[in-house]
Amino acid sequence: MTDSPAVRRVVTGHDASGKAIIQEDGPVPRVQRIGGETGPLFHEIWNTRATPAPIDANSGEPEEDGIRLAPPAGGTRIRILDIPPDDPALDQMTPEEARAHFAEVGAAEASSFSGEESRHAHMHRTETIDYGIVLDGELVLIMDEGETTVRAGDVIVQRGTNHGWANRSDRNCRIAFVLIDGRFDDALRG
């Protein structure tokens, strides 16, 4: 698989007199492939730890160890994912291997894959609202019931639903996600 182009991150702030400045300009500092050579490449752009998010003169992104699937409690996360075409090995994945895949991003419990009765090896559910914006390529959004193909320019509003992403094309898909911490109401708790 070829490497995807770097993602540039520009962060603004304020100087000592309160004037707006460019605080950072360069490649995102945290990039990690999950799930081996054929897994998605995470470009972690920024996270916040509260809503409303505190805005000060010139602090940086709150520190985090590794890559986390969900945003911090009460916070947000923005990332870009490069999702390669599905590897045929997904068809042979066990539920334990699927959980291990999600454990790499601190979310083993998000995996809902239970074997042959599941629609995709990477089916999962998080207690978040996610905005997904397809930047390049295409993906198939797989739900418990139904699926749809999304392409560059399409926007997905993912509302804490069980889902999976399949790249059935022959090229990479780049998608931006903004994740917002959420809470299931009692009827949706599993």
CSV table of C-alpha atoms in Angstrom, one decimal:
chain,number,residue,atom,x,y,z
A,1,MET,CA,0.0,0.0,0.0
A,2,THR,CA,1.3,3.5,-0.8
A,3,ASP,CA,1.7,6.1,1.8
A,4,SER,CA,-1.0,8.8,1.9
A,5,PRO,CA,0.0,12.4,1.7
A,6,ALA,CA,0.7,14.1,5.0
A,7,VAL,CA,-2.0,16.1,6.7
A,8,ARG,CA,-1.1,19.7,7.5
A,9,ARG,CA,-2.3,21.2,10.8
A,10,VAL,CA,-2.5,25.0,11.2
A,11,VAL,CA,-3.2,26.1,14.8
A,12,THR,CA,-4.1,29.7,15.7
A,13,GLY,CA,-3.5,31.5,19.0
A,14,HIS,CA,-2.8,34.9,20.4
A,15,ASP,CA,0.4,36.8,21.1
A,16,ALA,CA,1.1,38.7,24.4
A,17,SER,CA,-0.8,41.7,23.2
A,18,GLY,CA,-3.9,39.6,22.3
A,19,LYS,CA,-3.4,39.8,18.5
A,20,ALA,CA,-4.3,36.7,16.5
A,21,ILE,CA,-1.3,34.7,15.3
A,22,ILE,CA,-0.4,31.4,13.6
A,23,GLN,CA,0.8,29.3,16.5
A,24,GLU,CA,1.7,26.1,14.7
A,25,ASP,CA,1.9,25.1,11.0
A,26,GLY,CA,3.1,21.7,10.0
A,27,PRO,CA,2.2,18.0,9.7
A,28,VAL,CA,0.0,16.6,12.4
A,29,PRO,CA,2.3,15.3,15.2
A,30,ARG,CA,0.5,12.0,15.8
A,31,VAL,CA,0.0,9.5,12.9
A,32,GLN,CA,-0.4,5.8,13.5
A,33,ARG,CA,-1.6,2.8,11.5
A,34,ILE,CA,-4.0,0.5,13.4
A,35,GLY,CA,-4.5,-3.2,12.6
A,36,GLY,CA,-1.3,-3.9,10.8
A,37,GLU,CA,-0.2,-3.1,7.2
A,38,THR,CA,-3.7,-3.2,5.8
A,39,GLY,CA,-5.4,-1.1,8.6
A,40,PRO,CA,-6.5,2.5,8.5
A,41,LEU,CA,-4.0,5.3,9.1
A,42,PHE,CA,-5.1,7.7,11.8
A,43,HIS,CA,-4.0,11.4,11.5
A,44,GLU,CA,-4.9,12.8,14.9
A,45,ILE,CA,-5.5,16.5,14.5
A,46,TRP,CA,-6.8,17.9,17.8
A,47,ASN,CA,-8.9,17.1,20.9
A,48,THR,CA,-10.7,19.2,23.5
A,49,ARG,CA,-11.5,18.1,27.1
A,50,ALA,CA,-14.6,20.1,27.9
A,51,THR,CA,-17.7,21.8,26.4
A,52,PRO,CA,-17.5,24.7,26.2
A,53,ALA,CA,-13.8,24.3,25.3
A,54,PRO,CA,-11.6,26.8,27.2
A,55,ILE,CA,-9.9,29.2,24.9
A,56,ASP,CA,-6.7,30.8,26.2
A,57,ALA,CA,-3.9,32.8,24.5
A,58,ASN,CA,-1.5,30.0,23.3
A,59,SER,CA,-1.8,26.6,24.9
A,60,GLY,CA,-1.4,23.5,22.7
A,61,GLU,CA,-3.5,20.4,22.2
A,62,PRO,CA,-4.1,18.5,25.5
A,63,GLU,CA,-1.6,15.7,25.7
A,64,GLU,CA,-2.7,12.1,25.1
A,65,ASP,CA,-1.0,8.8,25.2
A,66,GLY,CA,-1.5,6.9,21.9
A,67,ILE,CA,-4.5,7.0,19.7
A,68,ARG,CA,-8.0,6.8,21.2
A,69,LEU,CA,-11.2,6.1,19.2
A,70,ALA,CA,-13.6,8.2,21.2
A,71,PRO,CA,-13.2,11.8,22.3
A,72,PRO,CA,-12.3,12.6,25.9
A,73,ALA,CA,-15.3,12.7,28.3
A,74,GLY,CA,-17.2,16.0,27.7
A,75,GLY,CA,-14.9,16.8,24.8
A,76,THR,CA,-14.3,16.5,21.0
A,77,ARG,CA,-11.8,15.0,18.6
A,78,ILE,CA,-11.0,15.7,15.0
A,79,ARG,CA,-9.0,13.2,12.9
A,80,ILE,CA,-8.5,12.2,9.3
A,81,LEU,CA,-8.5,8.5,8.4
A,82,ASP,CA,-7.0,6.9,5.4
A,83,ILE,CA,-8.9,3.7,4.9
A,84,PRO,CA,-7.3,1.3,2.4
A,85,PRO,CA,-9.3,-1.2,0.3
A,86,ASP,CA,-10.6,-4.0,2.5
A,87,ASP,CA,-8.1,-6.8,2.9
A,88,PRO,CA,-9.6,-10.3,2.1
A,89,ALA,CA,-8.3,-11.4,5.6
A,90,LEU,CA,-11.3,-9.5,7.1
A,91,ASP,CA,-13.5,-12.4,6.0
A,92,GLN,CA,-11.5,-14.7,8.3
A,93,MET,CA,-11.3,-12.4,11.3
A,94,THR,CA,-12.5,-13.8,14.6
A,95,PRO,CA,-14.4,-11.8,17.2
A,96,GLU,CA,-11.3,-11.8,19.4
A,97,GLU,CA,-9.2,-10.4,16.6
A,98,ALA,CA,-11.8,-7.7,16.0
A,99,ARG,CA,-11.8,-6.7,19.7
A,100,ALA,CA,-7.9,-6.6,19.6
A,101,HIS,CA,-8.2,-4.3,16.6
A,102,PHE,CA,-10.3,-1.8,18.5
A,103,ALA,CA,-8.2,-2.3,21.7
A,104,GLU,CA,-5.4,-0.7,19.7
A,105,VAL,CA,-7.4,2.6,19.9
A,106,GLY,CA,-8.5,2.0,23.5
A,107,ALA,CA,-12.0,0.8,22.6
A,108,ALA,CA,-12.2,-3.0,22.7
A,109,GLU,CA,-15.7,-2.7,24.1
A,110,ALA,CA,-16.8,-0.8,21.0
A,111,SER,CA,-16.4,-3.9,18.8
A,112,SER,CA,-19.7,-5.5,18.1
A,113,PHE,CA,-18.5,-8.2,15.7
A,114,SER,CA,-19.7,-11.6,16.8
A,115,GLY,CA,-18.8,-13.8,13.8
A,116,GLU,CA,-20.8,-14.9,10.8
A,117,GLU,CA,-24.0,-13.2,11.9
A,118,SER,CA,-22.3,-9.8,11.9
A,119,ARG,CA,-22.3,-7.7,8.7
A,120,HIS,CA,-18.6,-6.7,8.8
A,121,ALA,CA,-15.5,-7.5,10.9
A,122,HIS,CA,-15.1,-3.9,12.0
A,123,MET,CA,-18.7,-3.3,13.2
A,124,HIS,CA,-18.7,-1.1,16.2
A,125,ARG,CA,-20.6,1.4,18.3
A,126,THR,CA,-19.5,4.4,20.3
A,127,GLU,CA,-21.4,6.7,22.6
A,128,THR,CA,-20.7,9.7,20.4
A,129,ILE,CA,-22.0,11.9,17.7
A,130,ASP,CA,-19.6,11.7,14.7
A,131,TYR,CA,-19.6,14.0,11.6
A,132,GLY,CA,-17.8,12.2,8.8
A,133,ILE,CA,-16.8,14.2,5.7
A,134,VAL,CA,-15.5,12.1,2.8
A,135,LEU,CA,-12.6,14.0,1.3
A,136,ASP,CA,-11.4,11.5,-1.4
A,137,GLY,CA,-12.5,8.1,-2.6
A,138,GLU,CA,-15.5,6.1,-1.4
A,139,LEU,CA,-16.6,3.9,1.5
A,140,VAL,CA,-19.6,1.8,2.2
A,141,LEU,CA,-21.4,2.6,5.4
A,142,ILE,CA,-22.8,-0.6,6.8
A,143,MET,CA,-25.6,-0.6,9.4
A,144,ASP,CA,-27.4,-3.4,11.2
A,145,GLU,CA,-30.1,-2.9,8.5
A,146,GLY,CA,-28.9,-1.6,5.1
A,147,GLU,CA,-25.9,0.1,3.7
A,148,THR,CA,-25.0,3.1,1.5
A,149,THR,CA,-22.0,4.2,-0.5
A,150,VAL,CA,-20.6,7.6,0.4
A,151,ARG,CA,-18.2,9.5,-1.9
A,152,ALA,CA,-16.1,12.7,-1.8
A,153,GLY,CA,-18.2,15.6,-0.7
A,154,ASP,CA,-20.7,13.4,1.2
A,155,VAL,CA,-21.3,14.1,4.9
A,156,ILE,CA,-22.4,11.4,7.4
A,157,VAL,CA,-24.0,12.2,10.8
A,158,GLN,CA,-23.3,9.1,12.9
A,159,ARG,CA,-25.6,9.1,16.0
A,160,GLY,CA,-24.2,6.4,18.3
A,161,THR,CA,-25.3,3.6,15.9
A,162,ASN,CA,-23.7,0.2,15.3
A,163,HIS,CA,-21.9,0.5,12.0
A,164,GLY,CA,-18.9,-0.6,10.0
A,165,TRP,CA,-16.9,0.9,7.1
A,166,ALA,CA,-16.0,-1.1,4.1
A,167,ASN,CA,-13.7,0.1,1.3
A,168,ARG,CA,-14.8,-2.1,-1.6
A,169,SER,CA,-13.0,0.1,-4.1
A,170,ASP,CA,-9.4,-0.4,-5.4
A,171,ARG,CA,-8.0,2.8,-3.9
A,172,ASN,CA,-7.6,4.6,-0.6
A,173,CYS,CA,-10.5,6.6,1.0
A,174,ARG,CA,-9.6,9.7,3.0
A,175,ILE,CA,-12.3,10.8,5.4
A,176,ALA,CA,-12.4,13.5,8.2
A,177,PHE,CA,-14.2,12.8,11.4
A,178,VAL,CA,-15.3,15.2,14.1
A,179,LEU,CA,-16.3,13.2,17.2
A,180,ILE,CA,-18.3,14.7,20.0
A,181,ASP,CA,-18.8,12.9,23.4
A,182,GLY,CA,-22.4,11.8,23.8
A,183,ARG,CA,-24.7,10.0,26.2
A,184,PHE,CA,-27.2,7.2,25.2
A,185,ASP,CA,-30.7,7.7,26.5
A,186,ASP,CA,-32.0,4.8,28.6
A,187,ALA,CA,-33.8,3.2,25.6
A,188,LEU,CA,-30.5,2.9,23.6
A,189,ARG,CA,-28.2,1.6,26.4
A,190,GLY,CA,-27.0,-1.9,25.5
